[in-house]
Amino acid sequence: QLQLVESGGGSVQAGGSLRLSCAPSTYSYNNLCMGWFRGTNQTPVDEREGVAFVMSDGSTRVEDSVKGRFTVSQGNTKNTLILQMVTLKPEDSAIYYCAAEINCYGFTPRDFGYWGQGTQVTVSV
């Protein structure tokens, strides 16, 4: 069973930066598609907002809502996912969830079968 562990959330003022990371707690996987979604603790899984993704071939996708401010990448350790966030805005406040699936089938929450517990990001004015 693939389990994901996120780290790096916290509280910052508007304009600040945060770096989130995510990695499987056990094993390494080939052809892993990984991404970040965000929402509140009351947001149904299917309604979480997609943020950024790294495909199994290493290519990336960043959603328009955060493009130019957020960068997604693979870490030095296999299957580690990094989200670098700069110029944060209060509207970026959310719980950020790491998600993964064996191979990429799409970029909606339903395309990912494995989820982390989430890490809180709070941006104050």
Short mmCIF file of C-alpha atoms in Angstrom, two decimals:
data_model
loop_
_atom_site.label_atom_id
_atom_site.label_comp_id
_atom_site.label_asym_id
_atom_site.label_seq_id
_atom_site.Cartn_x
_atom_site.Cartn_y
_atom_site.Cartn_z
CA GLN A 1 0.00 0.00 0.00
CA LEU A 2 1.45 3.32 -1.07
CA GLN A 3 1.48 5.85 1.75
CA LEU A 4 2.46 9.45 1.25
CA VAL A 5 4.00 11.73 3.83
CA GLU A 6 3.94 15.51 3.41
CA SER A 7 5.99 18.12 5.21
CA GLY A 8 6.77 21.81 5.03
CA GLY A 9 3.48 23.57 5.68
CA GLY A 10 3.21 26.52 8.01
CA SER A 11 2.20 30.14 8.42
CA VAL A 12 3.67 33.05 6.51
CA GLN A 13 2.77 36.60 5.68
CA ALA A 14 1.60 37.57 2.24
CA GLY A 15 4.53 37.72 -0.15
CA GLY A 16 6.39 35.03 1.72
CA SER A 17 7.56 31.59 0.58
CA LEU A 18 7.10 28.01 1.63
CA ARG A 19 8.43 24.69 0.37
CA LEU A 20 6.37 21.54 0.61
CA SER A 21 7.70 18.03 0.13
CA CYS A 22 6.10 14.64 -0.23
CA ALA A 23 7.50 11.14 -0.40
CA PRO A 24 6.24 7.58 -0.14
CA SER A 25 6.81 6.17 3.33
CA THR A 26 7.85 2.78 1.98
CA TYR A 27 9.38 1.49 -1.23
CA SER A 28 10.09 3.36 -4.39
CA TYR A 29 7.94 3.10 -7.44
CA ASN A 30 8.40 3.26 -11.16
CA ASN A 31 6.02 5.22 -13.35
CA LEU A 32 4.65 7.19 -10.42
CA CYS A 33 2.55 10.22 -11.29
CA MET A 34 2.42 12.71 -8.44
CA GLY A 35 0.70 15.98 -7.76
CA TRP A 36 -0.49 18.56 -5.28
CA PHE A 37 -4.08 19.48 -4.63
CA ARG A 38 -5.51 21.90 -2.10
CA GLY A 39 -8.73 22.42 -0.23
CA THR A 40 -10.18 22.82 3.24
CA ASN A 41 -10.89 20.06 5.70
CA GLN A 42 -14.51 20.20 4.51
CA THR A 43 -13.73 19.98 0.82
CA PRO A 44 -14.81 16.64 -0.67
CA VAL A 45 -11.90 14.80 -2.23
CA ASP A 46 -13.41 15.13 -5.70
CA GLU A 47 -13.57 18.92 -5.33
CA ARG A 48 -10.00 19.55 -4.30
CA GLU A 49 -8.25 22.03 -6.54
CA GLY A 50 -5.36 20.79 -8.61
CA VAL A 51 -2.18 22.81 -8.16
CA ALA A 52 0.80 21.15 -9.84
CA PHE A 53 1.95 17.78 -11.10
CA VAL A 54 5.02 15.77 -12.05
CA MET A 55 4.46 13.02 -14.55
CA SER A 56 6.27 9.71 -14.60
CA ASP A 57 8.55 10.95 -17.39
CA GLY A 58 9.56 13.96 -15.33
CA SER A 59 7.52 16.53 -17.19
CA THR A 60 5.54 19.00 -15.12
CA ARG A 61 2.23 20.79 -15.16
CA VAL A 62 1.31 23.85 -13.12
CA GLU A 63 -2.25 25.13 -13.02
CA ASP A 64 -2.97 28.67 -14.17
CA SER A 65 -4.10 29.82 -10.74
CA VAL A 66 -0.55 29.50 -9.38
CA LYS A 67 1.56 29.63 -12.52
CA GLY A 68 4.52 31.95 -12.15
CA ARG A 69 4.48 31.65 -8.36
CA PHE A 70 4.58 27.91 -7.71
CA THR A 71 7.18 25.48 -9.05
CA VAL A 72 6.89 21.71 -8.87
CA SER A 73 9.81 19.34 -9.18
CA GLN A 74 11.19 15.98 -8.23
CA GLY A 75 13.49 15.86 -5.25
CA ASN A 76 16.87 14.21 -5.15
CA THR A 77 15.34 11.05 -3.69
CA LYS A 78 13.25 8.96 -6.06
CA ASN A 79 9.53 9.69 -5.90
CA THR A 80 10.03 12.80 -3.77
CA LEU A 81 7.80 15.66 -4.85
CA ILE A 82 8.65 19.28 -4.11
CA LEU A 83 6.35 22.30 -4.33
CA GLN A 84 8.15 25.62 -4.05
CA MET A 85 5.71 28.46 -3.39
CA VAL A 86 6.70 32.11 -3.60
CA THR A 87 4.79 35.39 -3.49
CA LEU A 88 2.12 33.68 -1.45
CA LYS A 89 -1.31 35.28 -1.19
CA PRO A 90 -3.99 34.89 1.48
CA GLU A 91 -6.11 33.00 -1.06
CA ASP A 92 -3.40 30.34 -1.20
CA SER A 93 -4.30 29.38 2.37
CA ALA A 94 -5.49 25.78 2.33
CA ILE A 95 -4.61 22.24 3.23
CA TYR A 96 -2.23 20.98 0.60
CA TYR A 97 -2.53 17.31 -0.26
CA CYS A 98 0.03 15.17 -2.02
CA ALA A 99 -1.45 12.60 -4.37
CA ALA A 100 -0.02 9.78 -6.45
CA GLU A 101 -1.00 7.15 -8.94
CA ILE A 102 0.83 4.49 -10.89
CA ASN A 103 0.97 6.12 -14.33
CA CYS A 104 -0.80 9.35 -15.24
CA TYR A 105 -4.39 9.16 -16.41
CA GLY A 106 -5.37 12.77 -15.80
CA PHE A 107 -5.14 15.64 -13.38
CA THR A 108 -8.38 15.54 -11.46
CA PRO A 109 -8.68 14.13 -7.95
CA ARG A 110 -10.39 11.04 -9.36
CA ASP A 111 -7.24 10.22 -11.33
CA PHE A 112 -5.26 9.69 -8.14
CA GLY A 113 -5.78 6.76 -5.82
CA TYR A 114 -3.25 7.54 -3.14
CA TRP A 115 -3.33 10.57 -0.86
CA GLY A 116 -1.36 12.03 1.99
CA GLN A 117 -2.93 13.44 5.13
CA GLY A 118 -2.35 17.02 4.03
CA THR A 119 -0.29 19.89 5.37
CA GLN A 120 -1.73 23.28 6.34
CA VAL A 121 -0.57 26.45 4.63
CA THR A 122 -1.78 29.72 6.12
CA VAL A 123 -0.99 33.07 4.51
CA SER A 124 -1.86 36.19 6.48
CA VAL A 125 -2.19 39.73 5.18
#
